[in-house]
Amino acid sequence: MDESVTRRRALFLGGAAVGIAGCIGTDDGTESNDDGDGTGDGAPDGAGGGQDGSDDGTDAEVPLQNVPDSIALDTLVDGLQAPVGIEFSPDSERAYVLEQGGRILALDGSGSLLDSPVLDLREPIVAGGERGLLGLALHPEFASNRQAFVRYSAPSREGTPDGYDHTFVLASFEATEDGTSFRRESEQTILEIPEPQSNHNAGDLAFGPDGYLYVPVGDGGAGDDQGAGHVDDWYGEVAGGNGQDVTENLLGSLLRLDIDGGDPYAIPDDNPLVGEAGRDEHYAWGFRNPWRISFDAGGDGTDLYVADVGQSSYEEVNLVEAGGNYGWNVREGAHCFQTESCPSRTPDDVRGGEPLLDPVVEYPHSGGEVTGVSVIGGHVYRGAAIDGLGGVYVFGDFAPRGKLFASAPGEGGSTWPIRTIAIDGASVESLYAFGQDGEGECYALGSGANGGTVWRLGPAE
């Protein structure tokens, strides 16, 4: 292990030890939502039947009135290489940190980094830009079955068309009893998806309260959901795209898989396209690059947040429902994409005229009180360390220096207000991801003064 990696003691709250809890570029010279071509016309505000997007977070803030003005980011570990994910064992004895270049590292219950990686996939991985080791989820029964699920970018495999950039691989690994290693020889491929371009790969994995695995997949890359590897859809005003197609590939969608019911997986009986035209794996669609997703750990745990990185004008967070169509590339956020006007639903002959659903959270790249360039999805805070934050969705933006946001339903209108939270006590260059532990406390991952860093969110002094 690199000696520059700092070992940190466990953080404590109220005298009791708290278990360690909680793209973008493999050298911390990370990227935002660049499509390579740099193009993509932003749509005019309010066009096409969507919401006008004018809520700048200054009104209807009753749920946000107690949110603190600033939050401390306390360093848990630094000196990492592009940390893009963190996952926690059920007993809080291990926290697993993903480096985009291909390593999974582990922190023990005292906050110390183990000397050897838990898993090293640098050899088979295609890294750089938005590719690499992108997601990890532990099986809900991890304590007994030791199954860990990993997604990564691999060189083009059999079945990937000539000229495509790489293959997205979802695989399972078996962890040792002490959780210090994921056995390399135990790898079982669950799913492979041909990726036509190097970007818009999405990246997260999450098990829902139903026990199924949710897998966000980007639209295939390049720009505008167009070009090689992008199919034609029902909407003729804008070329493309995979976001609106559910029949020819699995791109631009959120997938829902029954990992336990088949080999390598089964389809849940209540997936929305079962018995209908389309690939049964689809759970929701109309996404561009849904980089990070999360379930709210409070209540019944079914609220599913999907943060979708925008093209050139708007960033969005969606509260996702089964069979929901979130608009890309007819719309970017709640706005028409590249046109003066656009439909608010599909034609009757396309899945019965389903509505194009607006995000619950949206902010522009410029011209608003809250702005950013690439949304980084977070979590609904359910911890006890930070007063006034309970029940609030905490997320951020990749933007240089990083930005931290809070949002919750407001009064009047379906677009939620947003507040910017000042970052106290940390030098942040960019934010990559968030994590949450079993106590509901939240963590941020990104680049800081000492390289890739994992921070714990806490009260400002």
CSV table of C-alpha atoms in Angstrom, one decimal:
chain,number,residue,atom,x,y,z
A,1,MET,CA,0.0,0.0,0.0
A,2,ASP,CA,1.3,3.5,-0.9
A,3,GLU,CA,2.8,5.1,2.2
A,4,SER,CA,1.2,8.4,1.2
A,5,VAL,CA,-2.2,7.0,2.2
A,6,THR,CA,-3.1,8.4,5.5
A,7,ARG,CA,-4.4,6.1,8.2
A,8,ARG,CA,-7.2,7.7,10.3
A,9,ARG,CA,-8.6,6.8,13.7
A,10,ALA,CA,-12.3,6.0,13.9
A,11,LEU,CA,-14.6,9.0,14.3
A,12,PHE,CA,-16.7,9.1,17.5
A,13,LEU,CA,-20.1,10.6,18.1
A,14,GLY,CA,-21.6,11.2,21.6
A,15,GLY,CA,-18.9,9.0,23.2
A,16,ALA,CA,-19.9,5.9,21.2
A,17,ALA,CA,-17.9,4.6,18.3
A,18,VAL,CA,-19.6,5.0,14.9
A,19,GLY,CA,-18.9,2.4,12.3
A,20,ILE,CA,-17.0,3.7,9.3
A,21,ALA,CA,-19.5,4.5,6.8
A,22,GLY,CA,-21.1,6.2,3.9
A,23,CYS,CA,-15.9,9.9,-12.5
A,24,ILE,CA,-14.6,10.5,-13.2
A,25,GLY,CA,-10.9,10.0,-14.0
A,26,THR,CA,-8.2,7.7,-12.6
A,27,ASP,CA,-5.6,10.3,-11.8
A,28,ASP,CA,-7.7,12.8,-10.0
A,29,GLY,CA,-7.6,14.9,-13.1
A,30,THR,CA,-11.2,14.0,-13.4
A,31,GLU,CA,-13.9,15.0,-16.0
A,32,SER,CA,-17.3,16.6,-15.8
A,33,ASN,CA,-20.0,15.9,-18.3
A,34,ASP,CA,-17.9,16.5,-21.4
A,35,ASP,CA,-19.3,14.6,-24.4
A,36,GLY,CA,-16.2,14.8,-26.5
A,37,ASP,CA,-18.0,16.9,-29.2
A,38,GLY,CA,-18.8,19.7,-26.8
A,39,THR,CA,-22.2,20.2,-28.4
A,40,GLY,CA,-25.7,20.1,-27.2
A,41,ASP,CA,-28.2,23.0,-27.5
A,42,GLY,CA,-29.9,23.8,-24.2
A,43,ALA,CA,-33.6,24.1,-24.4
A,44,PRO,CA,-35.5,27.4,-23.7
A,45,ASP,CA,-37.0,27.6,-20.2
A,46,GLY,CA,-40.5,26.2,-19.8
A,47,ALA,CA,-40.8,24.8,-23.4
A,48,GLY,CA,-42.8,21.8,-24.3
A,49,GLY,CA,-45.1,21.4,-21.4
A,50,GLY,CA,-42.5,20.8,-18.7
A,51,GLN,CA,-42.1,22.9,-15.6
A,52,ASP,CA,-40.6,26.3,-16.1
A,53,GLY,CA,-37.6,25.4,-13.9
A,54,SER,CA,-37.6,28.9,-12.5
A,55,ASP,CA,-37.5,27.8,-8.8
A,56,ASP,CA,-34.1,28.9,-7.7
A,57,GLY,CA,-34.3,27.6,-4.2
A,58,THR,CA,-35.2,30.9,-2.6
A,59,ASP,CA,-38.9,30.2,-1.8
A,60,ALA,CA,-41.0,27.4,-0.4
A,61,GLU,CA,-38.1,26.3,1.9
A,62,VAL,CA,-40.1,25.2,4.9
A,63,PRO,CA,-38.5,21.7,5.0
A,64,LEU,CA,-35.1,23.3,4.6
A,65,GLN,CA,-35.4,26.1,7.1
A,66,ASN,CA,-33.4,24.2,9.7
A,67,VAL,CA,-30.6,23.0,7.4
A,68,PRO,CA,-27.3,24.4,8.7
A,69,ASP,CA,-25.5,27.0,6.6
A,70,SER,CA,-22.3,25.0,6.6
A,71,ILE,CA,-21.2,21.4,7.2
A,72,ALA,CA,-17.8,20.1,8.1
A,73,LEU,CA,-16.0,17.5,6.0
A,74,ASP,CA,-13.8,15.5,8.3
A,75,THR,CA,-11.1,13.5,6.6
A,76,LEU,CA,-11.4,9.8,7.1
A,77,VAL,CA,-8.7,8.8,4.7
A,78,ASP,CA,-6.7,10.5,1.9
A,79,GLY,CA,-3.9,9.8,-0.6
A,80,LEU,CA,-6.3,7.6,-2.7
A,81,GLN,CA,-6.6,7.5,-6.5
A,82,ALA,CA,-10.0,8.7,-7.7
A,83,PRO,CA,-12.3,7.2,-5.0
A,84,VAL,CA,-15.7,6.8,-6.6
A,85,GLY,CA,-17.6,4.7,-4.2
A,86,ILE,CA,-17.9,3.4,-0.6
A,87,GLU,CA,-19.8,0.5,0.8
A,88,PHE,CA,-20.2,-0.8,4.3
A,89,SER,CA,-20.4,-4.3,5.7
A,90,PRO,CA,-23.5,-5.1,7.8
A,91,ASP,CA,-21.5,-5.3,11.0
A,92,SER,CA,-19.6,-2.0,10.3
A,93,GLU,CA,-16.3,-3.8,10.7
A,94,ARG,CA,-15.4,-3.0,7.1
A,95,ALA,CA,-15.8,0.0,4.8
A,96,TYR,CA,-14.9,-0.8,1.1
A,97,VAL,CA,-13.6,2.1,-1.0
A,98,LEU,CA,-13.5,1.9,-4.8
A,99,GLU,CA,-10.7,3.5,-6.8
A,100,GLN,CA,-11.7,4.0,-10.4
A,101,GLY,CA,-8.4,2.6,-11.6
A,102,GLY,CA,-9.4,-0.8,-10.4
A,103,ARG,CA,-8.7,-1.4,-6.7
A,104,ILE,CA,-11.1,-2.0,-3.8
A,105,LEU,CA,-9.6,-1.0,-0.5
A,106,ALA,CA,-10.8,-1.7,3.0
A,107,LEU,CA,-10.9,0.3,6.2
A,108,ASP,CA,-11.3,-1.6,9.4
A,109,GLY,CA,-13.5,-0.7,12.4
A,110,SER,CA,-10.8,1.6,13.8
A,111,GLY,CA,-10.6,3.6,10.6
A,112,SER,CA,-7.2,2.1,9.5
A,113,LEU,CA,-6.7,1.2,5.8
A,114,LEU,CA,-5.7,-2.5,5.3
A,115,ASP,CA,-2.3,-3.0,3.8
A,116,SER,CA,-3.5,-4.9,0.8
A,117,PRO,CA,-6.4,-4.3,-1.6
A,118,VAL,CA,-9.5,-6.4,-1.1
A,119,LEU,CA,-9.7,-6.8,-4.9
A,120,ASP,CA,-7.3,-5.7,-7.6
A,121,LEU,CA,-8.9,-5.5,-11.1
A,122,ARG,CA,-6.4,-3.2,-12.7
A,123,GLU,CA,-5.3,-5.9,-15.2
A,124,PRO,CA,-8.7,-6.5,-16.9
A,125,ILE,CA,-10.1,-3.0,-16.6
A,126,VAL,CA,-10.3,-0.3,-19.2
A,127,ALA,CA,-9.8,2.9,-17.2
A,128,GLY,CA,-9.6,6.6,-18.0
A,129,GLY,CA,-12.3,9.2,-18.5
A,130,GLU,CA,-15.6,7.8,-17.4
A,131,ARG,CA,-14.5,4.1,-17.6
A,132,GLY,CA,-13.0,1.9,-14.9
A,133,LEU,CA,-14.2,0.3,-11.6
A,134,LEU,CA,-17.5,2.1,-11.1
A,135,GLY,CA,-19.8,0.3,-8.6
A,136,LEU,CA,-20.0,-2.1,-5.7
A,137,ALA,CA,-23.0,-3.5,-3.8
A,138,LEU,CA,-23.0,-6.1,-1.0
A,139,HIS,CA,-25.7,-8.7,-1.1
A,140,PRO,CA,-28.4,-8.1,1.5
A,141,GLU,CA,-27.4,-11.4,3.0
A,142,PHE,CA,-23.7,-10.6,2.8
A,143,ALA,CA,-23.1,-11.6,6.4
A,144,SER,CA,-24.0,-15.2,5.5
A,145,ASN,CA,-23.4,-15.6,1.7
A,146,ARG,CA,-20.4,-13.3,1.3
A,147,GLN,CA,-21.5,-12.2,-2.1
A,148,ALA,CA,-20.2,-8.8,-3.5
A,149,PHE,CA,-21.3,-7.4,-6.8
A,150,VAL,CA,-19.0,-5.2,-8.9
A,151,ARG,CA,-19.3,-3.4,-12.2
A,152,TYR,CA,-16.4,-2.4,-14.3
A,153,SER,CA,-15.3,-1.5,-17.9
A,154,ALA,CA,-13.6,-4.3,-19.7
A,155,PRO,CA,-11.9,-4.6,-23.1
A,156,SER,CA,-14.5,-5.5,-25.8
A,157,ARG,CA,-15.7,-9.1,-25.2
A,158,GLU,CA,-17.4,-11.6,-27.5
A,159,GLY,CA,-20.7,-10.2,-28.6
A,160,THR,CA,-19.6,-6.6,-28.5
A,161,PRO,CA,-19.8,-5.1,-32.1
A,162,ASP,CA,-16.7,-4.1,-33.9
A,163,GLY,CA,-15.9,-0.5,-33.4
A,164,TYR,CA,-17.5,-0.3,-29.9
A,165,ASP,CA,-15.3,1.1,-27.2
A,166,HIS,CA,-15.6,-1.5,-24.4
A,167,THR,CA,-17.9,-3.9,-22.5
A,168,PHE,CA,-19.7,-3.1,-19.3
A,169,VAL,CA,-19.4,-6.1,-17.0
A,170,LEU,CA,-21.5,-6.8,-13.9
A,171,ALA,CA,-19.9,-9.7,-11.9
A,172,SER,CA,-20.1,-11.3,-8.5
A,173,PHE,CA,-17.2,-12.2,-6.1
A,174,GLU,CA,-17.1,-14.2,-2.9
A,175,ALA,CA,-15.6,-12.5,0.1
A,176,THR,CA,-13.5,-14.3,2.7
A,177,GLU,CA,-15.0,-14.8,6.1
A,178,ASP,CA,-13.1,-11.9,7.6
A,179,GLY,CA,-13.9,-9.6,4.7
A,180,THR,CA,-10.3,-8.8,3.9
A,181,SER,CA,-10.4,-10.2,0.4
A,182,PHE,CA,-12.8,-10.8,-2.5
A,183,ARG,CA,-11.5,-14.0,-4.1
A,184,ARG,CA,-10.4,-13.1,-7.7
A,185,GLU,CA,-11.0,-16.7,-8.8
A,186,SER,CA,-14.6,-16.7,-7.6
A,187,GLU,CA,-15.7,-14.1,-10.3
A,188,GLN,CA,-19.0,-15.0,-12.0
A,189,THR,CA,-20.2,-12.8,-14.8
A,190,ILE,CA,-23.8,-11.7,-14.3
A,191,LEU,CA,-24.3,-9.3,-17.2
A,192,GLU,CA,-22.4,-7.8,-20.1
A,193,ILE,CA,-23.5,-4.7,-22.1
A,194,PRO,CA,-21.7,-3.5,-25.2
A,195,GLU,CA,-20.7,0.2,-24.8
A,196,PRO,CA,-20.4,2.1,-28.1
A,197,GLN,CA,-18.5,5.0,-26.6
A,198,SER,CA,-16.1,5.7,-23.7
A,199,ASN,CA,-18.5,7.9,-21.8
A,200,HIS,CA,-22.0,7.8,-20.2
A,201,ASN,CA,-21.4,4.5,-18.6
A,202,ALA,CA,-23.3,5.4,-15.4
A,203,GLY,CA,-21.7,3.5,-12.5
A,204,ASP,CA,-23.7,2.7,-9.4
A,205,LEU,CA,-25.2,-0.5,-8.0
A,206,ALA,CA,-27.8,-0.7,-5.2
A,207,PHE,CA,-29.9,-3.4,-3.6
A,208,GLY,CA,-33.5,-2.2,-2.9
A,209,PRO,CA,-35.6,-3.1,0.1
A,210,ASP,CA,-37.2,-5.7,-2.2
A,211,GLY,CA,-33.9,-7.6,-2.4
A,212,TYR,CA,-33.5,-6.9,-6.1
A,213,LEU,CA,-30.4,-5.3,-7.7
A,214,TYR,CA,-30.8,-1.9,-9.4
A,215,VAL,CA,-28.3,-1.1,-12.1
A,216,PRO,CA,-28.2,2.4,-13.8
A,217,VAL,CA,-26.9,2.4,-17.4
A,218,GLY,CA,-26.0,5.5,-19.4
A,219,ASP,CA,-27.1,6.2,-23.0
A,220,GLY,CA,-24.0,4.9,-24.7
A,221,GLY,CA,-22.0,8.0,-24.8
A,222,ALA,CA,-20.7,10.6,-27.3
A,223,GLY,CA,-23.1,13.5,-27.2
A,224,ASP,CA,-26.9,14.2,-27.6
A,225,ASP,CA,-27.7,10.4,-27.5
A,226,GLN,CA,-26.6,10.2,-31.1
A,227,GLY,CA,-24.0,8.6,-33.3
A,228,ALA,CA,-22.6,5.1,-33.5
A,229,GLY,CA,-24.4,2.7,-31.2
A,230,HIS,CA,-27.5,4.9,-30.8
A,231,VAL,CA,-30.7,3.7,-32.2
A,232,ASP,CA,-33.7,5.6,-33.7
A,233,ASP,CA,-36.6,6.1,-31.4
A,234,TRP,CA,-40.2,7.4,-31.7
A,235,TYR,CA,-39.3,11.1,-31.6
A,236,GLY,CA,-38.3,12.5,-35.0
A,237,GLU,CA,-37.5,16.0,-34.0
A,238,VAL,CA,-34.2,15.1,-32.5
A,239,ALA,CA,-32.0,12.2,-33.8
A,240,GLY,CA,-31.3,9.2,-31.5
A,241,GLY,CA,-31.7,7.7,-29.1
A,242,ASN,CA,-31.1,5.0,-26.6
A,243,GLY,CA,-32.8,6.8,-23.8
A,244,GLN,CA,-36.3,6.4,-25.3
A,245,ASP,CA,-35.7,2.9,-26.7
A,246,VAL,CA,-36.5,-0.2,-24.6
A,247,THR,CA,-36.4,-2.9,-27.3
A,248,GLU,CA,-33.0,-3.0,-28.9
A,249,ASN,CA,-30.6,-2.6,-26.0
A,250,LEU,CA,-30.3,-1.9,-22.2
A,251,LEU,CA,-28.7,1.6,-22.6
A,252,GLY,CA,-30.2,4.8,-21.1
A,253,SER,CA,-32.2,2.9,-18.4
A,254,LEU,CA,-32.4,1.7,-14.9
A,255,LEU,CA,-32.3,-2.1,-14.7
A,256,ARG,CA,-33.8,-4.3,-12.0
A,257,LEU,CA,-32.5,-7.8,-11.6
A,258,ASP,CA,-33.3,-10.8,-9.4
A,259,ILE,CA,-29.8,-12.0,-8.5
A,260,ASP,CA,-31.1,-14.9,-6.4
A,261,GLY,CA,-33.8,-16.3,-8.7
A,262,GLY,CA,-31.8,-17.5,-11.7
A,263,ASP,CA,-28.5,-18.2,-13.3
A,264,PRO,CA,-27.0,-15.7,-13.8
A,265,TYR,CA,-30.2,-13.7,-12.9
A,266,ALA,CA,-33.9,-13.8,-13.2
A,267,ILE,CA,-36.5,-11.1,-14.1
A,268,PRO,CA,-38.8,-9.9,-11.2
A,269,ASP,CA,-42.4,-10.7,-12.1
A,270,ASP,CA,-43.5,-7.1,-11.6
A,271,ASN,CA,-40.9,-5.5,-13.8
A,272,PRO,CA,-42.9,-3.1,-15.9
A,273,LEU,CA,-42.2,-4.6,-19.3
A,274,VAL,CA,-42.8,-8.2,-18.5
A,275,GLY,CA,-45.3,-9.4,-21.1
A,276,GLU,CA,-44.9,-6.2,-23.0
A,277,ALA,CA,-42.8,-5.1,-26.0
A,278,GLY,CA,-39.3,-4.4,-24.7
A,279,ARG,CA,-36.4,-5.9,-22.7
A,280,ASP,CA,-37.7,-7.3,-19.4
A,281,GLU,CA,-34.7,-6.0,-17.4
A,282,HIS,CA,-35.9,-2.4,-17.8
A,283,TYR,CA,-37.4,-0.8,-14.7
A,284,ALA,CA,-37.3,2.9,-15.8
A,285,TRP,CA,-35.9,4.7,-18.8
A,286,GLY,CA,-35.2,8.1,-20.4
A,287,PHE,CA,-31.8,8.6,-18.7
A,288,ARG,CA,-28.6,10.1,-20.1
A,289,ASN,CA,-25.9,9.3,-17.5
A,290,PRO,CA,-27.4,8.3,-14.1
A,291,TRP,CA,-24.1,8.2,-12.3
A,292,ARG,CA,-25.4,7.8,-8.7
A,293,ILE,CA,-28.5,6.3,-7.2
A,294,SER,CA,-29.7,5.7,-3.6
A,295,PHE,CA,-32.7,4.5,-1.6
A,296,ASP,CA,-33.9,6.5,1.3
A,297,ALA,CA,-33.0,4.5,4.5
A,298,GLY,CA,-36.0,6.0,6.3
A,299,GLY,CA,-39.6,5.0,6.3
A,300,ASP,CA,-40.2,1.9,4.2
A,301,GLY,CA,-37.0,2.5,2.3
A,302,THR,CA,-38.7,2.5,-1.2
A,303,ASP,CA,-38.0,6.0,-2.3
A,304,LEU,CA,-35.4,5.7,-5.1
A,305,TYR,CA,-33.3,8.8,-6.1
A,306,VAL,CA,-31.6,8.8,-9.4
A,307,ALA,CA,-29.2,11.7,-10.2
A,308,ASP,CA,-28.9,12.1,-14.0
A,309,VAL,CA,-26.0,14.1,-15.4
A,310,GLY,CA,-27.2,16.7,-18.0
A,311,GLN,CA,-25.9,17.6,-21.4
A,312,SER,CA,-25.1,21.3,-21.5
A,313,SER,CA,-27.9,23.1,-19.7
A,314,TYR,CA,-29.5,21.3,-16.7
A,315,GLU,CA,-28.7,18.8,-14.0
A,316,GLU,CA,-31.5,16.7,-12.5
A,317,VAL,CA,-32.5,14.3,-9.7
A,318,ASN,CA,-35.4,12.0,-10.2
A,319,LEU,CA,-37.6,10.2,-7.7
A,320,VAL,CA,-38.1,7.1,-9.7
A,321,GLU,CA,-41.1,4.8,-10.1
A,322,ALA,CA,-41.6,1.6,-12.0
A,323,GLY,CA,-42.1,2.1,-15.7
A,324,GLY,CA,-41.2,5.8,-15.4
A,325,ASN,CA,-39.9,7.6,-18.5
A,326,TYR,CA,-37.6,10.5,-17.5
A,327,GLY,CA,-37.5,12.2,-20.9
A,328,TRP,CA,-34.0,12.0,-22.3
A,329,ASN,CA,-33.3,12.9,-25.2
A,330,VAL,CA,-36.7,14.5,-25.8
A,331,ARG,CA,-36.1,16.7,-22.8
A,332,GLU,CA,-33.1,17.7,-20.6
A,333,GLY,CA,-34.5,18.0,-17.2
A,334,ALA,CA,-37.9,19.6,-17.5
A,335,HIS,CA,-37.0,21.5,-20.7
A,336,CYS,CA,-37.2,20.6,-24.4
A,337,PHE,CA,-33.9,19.5,-25.8
A,338,GLN,CA,-32.7,21.2,-29.0
A,339,THR,CA,-36.3,22.3,-29.9
A,340,GLU,CA,-38.7,25.1,-29.2
A,341,SER,CA,-41.4,22.8,-28.2
A,342,CYS,CA,-41.7,19.1,-27.4
A,343,PRO,CA,-44.3,16.5,-26.3
A,344,SER,CA,-45.1,15.9,-22.6
A,345,ARG,CA,-45.8,12.2,-23.3
A,346,THR,CA,-45.1,9.5,-25.9
A,347,PRO,CA,-47.5,8.8,-28.7
A,348,ASP,CA,-50.4,6.4,-27.9
A,349,ASP,CA,-48.7,3.6,-29.9
A,350,VAL,CA,-45.6,3.9,-27.7
A,351,ARG,CA,-46.4,2.2,-24.5
A,352,GLY,CA,-49.9,3.7,-24.4
A,353,GLY,CA,-48.8,7.3,-24.3
A,354,GLU,CA,-46.7,7.3,-21.1
A,355,PRO,CA,-45.9,10.7,-19.6
A,356,LEU,CA,-42.4,12.1,-19.7
A,357,LEU,CA,-41.7,12.7,-16.0
A,358,ASP,CA,-40.1,15.8,-14.6
A,359,PRO,CA,-37.3,15.7,-12.1
A,360,VAL,CA,-38.0,16.6,-8.5
A,361,VAL,CA,-34.7,18.5,-8.3
A,362,GLU,CA,-33.2,20.6,-11.1
A,363,TYR,CA,-30.6,23.3,-11.5
A,364,PRO,CA,-29.0,25.0,-14.5
A,365,HIS,CA,-25.4,25.2,-15.6
A,366,SER,CA,-25.5,29.0,-15.5
A,367,GLY,CA,-27.9,31.9,-14.8
A,368,GLY,CA,-29.4,30.6,-11.5
A,369,GLU,CA,-28.7,31.1,-7.8
A,370,VAL,CA,-27.8,27.4,-7.7
A,371,THR,CA,-25.6,26.2,-10.6
A,372,GLY,CA,-23.3,23.3,-11.4
A,373,VAL,CA,-21.9,21.2,-14.2
A,374,SER,CA,-22.4,17.5,-13.3
A,375,VAL,CA,-24.7,16.4,-10.5
A,376,ILE,CA,-23.4,13.9,-8.0
A,377,GLY,CA,-26.2,12.0,-6.4
A,378,GLY,CA,-26.3,11.6,-2.6
A,379,HIS,CA,-28.5,10.3,0.2
A,380,VAL,CA,-31.4,11.3,2.4
A,381,TYR,CA,-29.7,12.1,5.7
A,382,ARG,CA,-30.9,9.8,8.5
A,383,GLY,CA,-28.1,10.3,11.0
A,384,ALA,CA,-27.9,12.0,14.3
A,385,ALA,CA,-24.6,14.0,14.0
A,386,ILE,CA,-26.0,17.0,12.1
A,387,ASP,CA,-28.9,18.9,13.6
A,388,GLY,CA,-31.5,20.1,11.1
A,389,LEU,CA,-30.6,17.8,8.3
A,390,GLY,CA,-32.8,14.8,9.1
A,391,GLY,CA,-35.0,13.7,6.1
A,392,VAL,CA,-33.2,16.1,3.7
A,393,TYR,CA,-31.6,14.8,0.4
A,394,VAL,CA,-27.9,15.8,0.5
A,395,PHE,CA,-26.1,15.8,-2.8
A,396,GLY,CA,-23.5,17.8,-4.7
A,397,ASP,CA,-21.9,18.8,-7.9
A,398,PHE,CA,-18.5,17.8,-9.4
A,399,ALA,CA,-17.8,21.4,-10.2
A,400,PRO,CA,-14.3,22.8,-9.5
A,401,ARG,CA,-14.0,23.1,-5.7
A,402,GLY,CA,-17.1,20.9,-5.4
A,403,LYS,CA,-20.5,22.0,-4.3
A,404,LEU,CA,-22.7,20.6,-1.5
A,405,PHE,CA,-26.5,20.9,-1.8
A,406,ALA,CA,-29.6,20.1,0.3
A,407,SER,CA,-33.1,19.6,-1.1
A,408,ALA,CA,-36.5,18.5,0.2
A,409,PRO,CA,-40.2,18.9,-1.0
A,410,GLY,CA,-41.4,22.5,-0.7
A,411,GLU,CA,-44.7,24.2,-0.6
A,412,GLY,CA,-46.5,24.6,-4.0
A,413,GLY,CA,-45.1,22.9,-7.1
A,414,SER,CA,-43.4,19.6,-7.7
A,415,THR,CA,-39.9,21.0,-8.2
A,416,TRP,CA,-38.1,20.9,-4.8
A,417,PRO,CA,-36.2,24.0,-3.5
A,418,ILE,CA,-32.4,23.7,-3.2
A,419,ARG,CA,-30.0,25.2,-0.7
A,420,THR,CA,-26.3,25.4,-1.1
A,421,ILE,CA,-24.4,24.3,2.0
A,422,ALA,CA,-21.0,25.8,2.6
A,423,ILE,CA,-18.1,23.3,3.2
A,424,ASP,CA,-16.3,23.9,6.4
A,425,GLY,CA,-12.8,22.6,7.3
A,426,ALA,CA,-11.8,20.9,4.1
A,427,SER,CA,-10.1,21.8,0.9
A,428,VAL,CA,-12.2,20.2,-1.9
A,429,GLU,CA,-11.2,20.2,-5.5
A,430,SER,CA,-14.0,18.0,-6.9
A,431,LEU,CA,-16.7,15.7,-5.6
A,432,TYR,CA,-17.1,12.2,-7.1
A,433,ALA,CA,-19.6,10.4,-5.0
A,434,PHE,CA,-21.4,10.0,-1.6
A,435,GLY,CA,-21.9,7.1,0.7
A,436,GLN,CA,-24.1,6.3,3.8
A,437,ASP,CA,-23.5,4.0,6.7
A,438,GLY,CA,-25.9,1.9,8.7
A,439,GLU,CA,-26.4,4.7,11.2
A,440,GLY,CA,-27.6,7.0,8.4
A,441,GLU,CA,-24.5,9.2,8.5
A,442,CYS,CA,-23.2,10.4,5.2
A,443,TYR,CA,-19.8,10.5,3.5
A,444,ALA,CA,-18.3,12.4,0.5
A,445,LEU,CA,-15.6,11.2,-1.8
A,446,GLY,CA,-13.5,13.3,-4.1
A,447,SER,CA,-10.2,15.0,-4.6
A,448,GLY,CA,-8.7,17.3,-2.0
A,449,ALA,CA,-5.4,18.8,-0.9
A,450,ASN,CA,-3.8,15.3,-0.4
A,451,GLY,CA,-5.3,13.5,-3.4
A,452,GLY,CA,-8.3,11.3,-3.4
A,453,THR,CA,-10.2,11.6,-0.1
A,454,VAL,CA,-13.1,10.2,1.9
A,455,TRP,CA,-14.7,12.7,4.2
A,456,ARG,CA,-17.3,12.2,6.9
A,457,LEU,CA,-20.1,14.9,7.0
A,458,GLY,CA,-20.4,16.5,10.4
A,459,PRO,CA,-21.5,19.6,12.2
A,460,ALA,CA,-19.5,22.8,11.5
A,461,GLU,CA,-17.7,24.3,14.4
